[in-house]
Amino acid sequence: MTNTLQMLRNRFLWPSKANELDPPRKFYYVAAVMAGISLISFNGSFFHFISQLTKKNYDNVDMDAASIISLTGIYFSVFFFLVKIKRLSLIYQKMSDFATYGKPPNFEKDNETLNFYSKLFSMYMFCLIVSVSLPDLGECKNAKAEKRTFSMDALTLFIGWFIALALVASGGQRIIDEVY
């Protein structure tokens, strides 16, 4: 569970250890800023979808619709997660109180295994996102060249990589700060 919490902290989705039960307003402001920045992708898909429908050009509107639906689901999930973060923190702290309730059998072994799988899953998802996104870039450029249209692909990719780099750098800095 510590790996999962550390990953959530690095992505600004879990408060620091000192503020787990009562996250400061800054925690919610950072989450709102991150959501606002990521709205660029949602807005790009939404406006592209609307413009294609008004032009009666139905190429790739299915991709826009899928993107809009999935991003809406993600935003709702993160929103409700942040609304319930205090209760989740309380549950986590009560479940981690081994002095009162004792450790379950094979806890250490199971914890190591689950930590390994959480790291493996994170790496798998990162590799999957990169491997699915990269081949489409050439296809998007070719389609734009044929139709002489503008797309949000390059802007979205640039902003996404910039945000990912910022999150990795800040997460690394947090880890260094905790260790030293």
Short mmCIF file of N, CA and C in Angstrom, two decimals, residues 6-85:
data_model
loop_
_atom_site.label_atom_id
_atom_site.label_comp_id
_atom_site.label_asym_id
_atom_site.label_seq_id
_atom_site.Cartn_x
_atom_site.Cartn_y
_atom_site.Cartn_z
N GLN A 6 2.47 6.38 -2.38
CA GLN A 6 3.55 7.21 -2.91
C GLN A 6 3.26 7.62 -4.35
N MET A 7 2.74 6.70 -5.15
CA MET A 7 2.38 7.04 -6.53
C MET A 7 1.27 8.09 -6.55
N LEU A 8 0.29 7.95 -5.68
CA LEU A 8 -0.79 8.94 -5.62
C LEU A 8 -0.26 10.29 -5.15
N ARG A 9 0.66 10.29 -4.19
CA ARG A 9 1.26 11.55 -3.73
C ARG A 9 2.05 12.21 -4.85
N ASN A 10 2.79 11.42 -5.61
CA ASN A 10 3.58 11.98 -6.71
C ASN A 10 2.71 12.58 -7.79
N ARG A 11 1.49 12.11 -7.90
CA ARG A 11 0.56 12.63 -8.90
C ARG A 11 -0.44 13.62 -8.28
N PHE A 12 -0.14 14.08 -7.07
CA PHE A 12 -0.93 15.09 -6.36
C PHE A 12 -2.36 14.63 -6.10
N LEU A 13 -2.56 13.32 -5.89
CA LEU A 13 -3.89 12.80 -5.60
C LEU A 13 -4.02 12.27 -4.18
N TRP A 14 -2.99 12.42 -3.37
CA TRP A 14 -3.07 11.99 -1.97
C TRP A 14 -2.27 12.99 -1.16
N PRO A 15 -2.81 13.46 -0.04
CA PRO A 15 -2.09 14.45 0.77
C PRO A 15 -0.85 13.87 1.44
N SER A 16 0.00 14.75 1.91
CA SER A 16 1.22 14.31 2.59
C SER A 16 0.86 13.57 3.87
N LYS A 17 1.83 12.85 4.43
CA LYS A 17 1.57 12.04 5.62
C LYS A 17 1.05 12.89 6.78
N ALA A 18 1.60 14.08 6.92
CA ALA A 18 1.21 14.94 8.04
C ALA A 18 -0.24 15.44 7.90
N ASN A 19 -0.74 15.51 6.68
CA ASN A 19 -2.07 16.07 6.44
C ASN A 19 -3.07 15.06 5.90
N GLU A 20 -2.85 13.78 6.15
CA GLU A 20 -3.73 12.78 5.55
C GLU A 20 -5.18 12.90 6.00
N LEU A 21 -5.40 13.14 7.29
CA LEU A 21 -6.77 13.19 7.79
C LEU A 21 -7.45 14.53 7.56
N ASP A 22 -6.68 15.56 7.32
CA ASP A 22 -7.25 16.88 7.07
C ASP A 22 -6.41 17.59 6.01
N PRO A 23 -6.64 17.28 4.73
CA PRO A 23 -5.83 17.90 3.68
C PRO A 23 -6.03 19.41 3.64
N PRO A 24 -4.96 20.17 3.47
CA PRO A 24 -5.10 21.62 3.41
C PRO A 24 -5.75 22.05 2.09
N ARG A 25 -6.15 23.30 2.03
CA ARG A 25 -6.78 23.81 0.81
C ARG A 25 -5.82 23.73 -0.38
N LYS A 26 -4.53 23.87 -0.09
CA LYS A 26 -3.53 23.81 -1.16
C LYS A 26 -3.63 22.49 -1.93
N PHE A 27 -3.91 21.41 -1.23
CA PHE A 27 -4.05 20.10 -1.87
C PHE A 27 -5.17 20.13 -2.91
N TYR A 28 -6.30 20.72 -2.54
CA TYR A 28 -7.43 20.80 -3.45
C TYR A 28 -7.17 21.79 -4.59
N TYR A 29 -6.45 22.88 -4.30
CA TYR A 29 -6.10 23.83 -5.35
C TYR A 29 -5.20 23.19 -6.40
N VAL A 30 -4.22 22.41 -5.94
CA VAL A 30 -3.31 21.73 -6.87
C VAL A 30 -4.09 20.75 -7.73
N ALA A 31 -5.01 20.02 -7.12
CA ALA A 31 -5.84 19.07 -7.89
C ALA A 31 -6.68 19.82 -8.91
N ALA A 32 -7.21 20.98 -8.54
CA ALA A 32 -8.02 21.76 -9.48
C ALA A 32 -7.17 22.30 -10.62
N VAL A 33 -5.95 22.74 -10.32
CA VAL A 33 -5.05 23.22 -11.38
C VAL A 33 -4.70 22.09 -12.34
N MET A 34 -4.39 20.91 -11.79
CA MET A 34 -4.06 19.77 -12.65
C MET A 34 -5.26 19.40 -13.53
N ALA A 35 -6.45 19.44 -12.97
CA ALA A 35 -7.65 19.14 -13.77
C ALA A 35 -7.85 20.21 -14.84
N GLY A 36 -7.60 21.46 -14.47
CA GLY A 36 -7.74 22.55 -15.45
C GLY A 36 -6.77 22.43 -16.60
N ILE A 37 -5.53 22.05 -16.29
CA ILE A 37 -4.54 21.88 -17.35
C ILE A 37 -4.92 20.73 -18.26
N SER A 38 -5.39 19.65 -17.67
CA SER A 38 -5.75 18.49 -18.49
C SER A 38 -7.04 18.70 -19.27
N LEU A 39 -7.78 19.76 -18.98
CA LEU A 39 -8.99 20.05 -19.75
C LEU A 39 -8.67 20.44 -21.19
N ILE A 40 -7.41 20.78 -21.48
CA ILE A 40 -7.03 21.13 -22.84
C ILE A 40 -7.36 19.98 -23.79
N SER A 41 -7.03 18.78 -23.38
CA SER A 41 -7.31 17.61 -24.21
C SER A 41 -8.81 17.41 -24.38
N PHE A 42 -9.55 17.55 -23.30
CA PHE A 42 -11.01 17.40 -23.35
C PHE A 42 -11.62 18.46 -24.27
N ASN A 43 -11.22 19.72 -24.07
CA ASN A 43 -11.76 20.80 -24.89
C ASN A 43 -11.41 20.62 -26.36
N GLY A 44 -10.17 20.19 -26.63
CA GLY A 44 -9.78 19.95 -28.02
C GLY A 44 -10.65 18.91 -28.68
N SER A 45 -10.88 17.80 -27.98
CA SER A 45 -11.74 16.75 -28.53
C SER A 45 -13.18 17.24 -28.69
N PHE A 46 -13.66 17.97 -27.70
CA PHE A 46 -15.04 18.44 -27.74
C PHE A 46 -15.27 19.41 -28.90
N PHE A 47 -14.38 20.41 -29.03
CA PHE A 47 -14.56 21.39 -30.10
C PHE A 47 -14.32 20.79 -31.48
N HIS A 48 -13.38 19.84 -31.57
CA HIS A 48 -13.17 19.14 -32.84
C HIS A 48 -14.42 18.34 -33.20
N PHE A 49 -15.01 17.69 -32.22
CA PHE A 49 -16.23 16.91 -32.42
C PHE A 49 -17.36 17.81 -32.93
N ILE A 50 -17.56 18.95 -32.28
CA ILE A 50 -18.62 19.88 -32.68
C ILE A 50 -18.35 20.44 -34.07
N SER A 51 -17.11 20.83 -34.34
CA SER A 51 -16.80 21.41 -35.65
C SER A 51 -16.99 20.39 -36.77
N GLN A 52 -16.63 19.14 -36.51
CA GLN A 52 -16.81 18.11 -37.53
C GLN A 52 -18.29 17.82 -37.77
N LEU A 53 -19.08 17.87 -36.72
CA LEU A 53 -20.52 17.64 -36.89
C LEU A 53 -21.18 18.79 -37.65
N THR A 54 -20.77 20.03 -37.36
CA THR A 54 -21.37 21.16 -38.08
C THR A 54 -20.96 21.18 -39.54
N LYS A 55 -19.77 20.68 -39.85
CA LYS A 55 -19.32 20.60 -41.25
C LYS A 55 -19.84 19.35 -41.95
N LYS A 56 -20.54 18.52 -41.20
CA LYS A 56 -21.04 17.23 -41.71
C LYS A 56 -19.90 16.35 -42.23
N ASN A 57 -18.77 16.45 -41.56
CA ASN A 57 -17.61 15.61 -41.86
C ASN A 57 -17.50 14.61 -40.71
N TYR A 58 -17.84 13.38 -40.95
CA TYR A 58 -17.95 12.40 -39.88
C TYR A 58 -16.70 11.53 -39.74
N ASP A 59 -15.57 11.97 -40.30
CA ASP A 59 -14.32 11.22 -40.13
C ASP A 59 -13.80 11.45 -38.72
N ASN A 60 -13.48 10.40 -38.05
CA ASN A 60 -12.86 10.42 -36.72
C ASN A 60 -13.74 11.01 -35.62
N VAL A 61 -15.03 11.19 -35.84
CA VAL A 61 -15.87 11.67 -34.74
C VAL A 61 -16.05 10.58 -33.69
N ASP A 62 -15.89 9.33 -34.09
CA ASP A 62 -15.98 8.24 -33.12
C ASP A 62 -14.84 8.32 -32.11
N MET A 63 -13.66 8.71 -32.59
CA MET A 63 -12.52 8.86 -31.68
C MET A 63 -12.75 10.03 -30.72
N ASP A 64 -13.31 11.11 -31.25
CA ASP A 64 -13.60 12.26 -30.38
C ASP A 64 -14.66 11.90 -29.35
N ALA A 65 -15.70 11.20 -29.76
CA ALA A 65 -16.75 10.81 -28.82
C ALA A 65 -16.20 9.88 -27.75
N ALA A 66 -15.37 8.93 -28.15
CA ALA A 66 -14.77 8.02 -27.17
C ALA A 66 -13.88 8.79 -26.20
N SER A 67 -13.12 9.74 -26.72
CA SER A 67 -12.25 10.55 -25.86
C SER A 67 -13.07 11.39 -24.89
N ILE A 68 -14.12 12.01 -25.37
CA ILE A 68 -14.97 12.84 -24.50
C ILE A 68 -15.60 11.99 -23.40
N ILE A 69 -16.13 10.84 -23.75
CA ILE A 69 -16.77 9.97 -22.76
C ILE A 69 -15.77 9.47 -21.74
N SER A 70 -14.60 9.02 -22.20
CA SER A 70 -13.61 8.49 -21.26
C SER A 70 -13.05 9.58 -20.35
N LEU A 71 -12.78 10.76 -20.90
CA LEU A 71 -12.26 11.84 -20.06
C LEU A 71 -13.31 12.32 -19.07
N THR A 72 -14.57 12.33 -19.46
CA THR A 72 -15.63 12.70 -18.52
C THR A 72 -15.68 11.70 -17.37
N GLY A 73 -15.56 10.43 -17.68
CA GLY A 73 -15.53 9.40 -16.63
C GLY A 73 -14.34 9.57 -15.70
N ILE A 74 -13.19 9.90 -16.27
CA ILE A 74 -12.00 10.11 -15.45
C ILE A 74 -12.19 11.31 -14.54
N TYR A 75 -12.72 12.41 -15.08
CA TYR A 75 -12.93 13.61 -14.25
C TYR A 75 -13.90 13.33 -13.11
N PHE A 76 -14.99 12.62 -13.39
CA PHE A 76 -15.94 12.29 -12.33
C PHE A 76 -15.29 11.38 -11.29
N SER A 77 -14.51 10.40 -11.72
CA SER A 77 -13.84 9.49 -10.78
C SER A 77 -12.89 10.25 -9.87
N VAL A 78 -12.08 11.11 -10.44
CA VAL A 78 -11.12 11.89 -9.64
C VAL A 78 -11.87 12.85 -8.72
N PHE A 79 -12.93 13.47 -9.21
CA PHE A 79 -13.70 14.40 -8.38
C PHE A 79 -14.27 13.69 -7.16
N PHE A 80 -14.92 12.55 -7.37
CA PHE A 80 -15.52 11.84 -6.23
C PHE A 80 -14.45 11.24 -5.32
N PHE A 81 -13.31 10.88 -5.88
CA PHE A 81 -12.19 10.42 -5.06
C PHE A 81 -11.72 11.54 -4.14
N LEU A 82 -11.60 12.76 -4.68
CA LEU A 82 -11.16 13.89 -3.86
C LEU A 82 -12.21 14.29 -2.83
N VAL A 83 -13.48 14.13 -3.16
CA VAL A 83 -14.55 14.44 -2.20
C VAL A 83 -14.47 13.50 -1.00
N LYS A 84 -14.14 12.24 -1.25
CA LYS A 84 -14.11 11.22 -0.19
C LYS A 84 -12.72 10.96 0.37
N ILE A 85 -11.75 11.82 0.08
CA ILE A 85 -10.36 11.55 0.46
C ILE A 85 -10.19 11.46 1.98
#
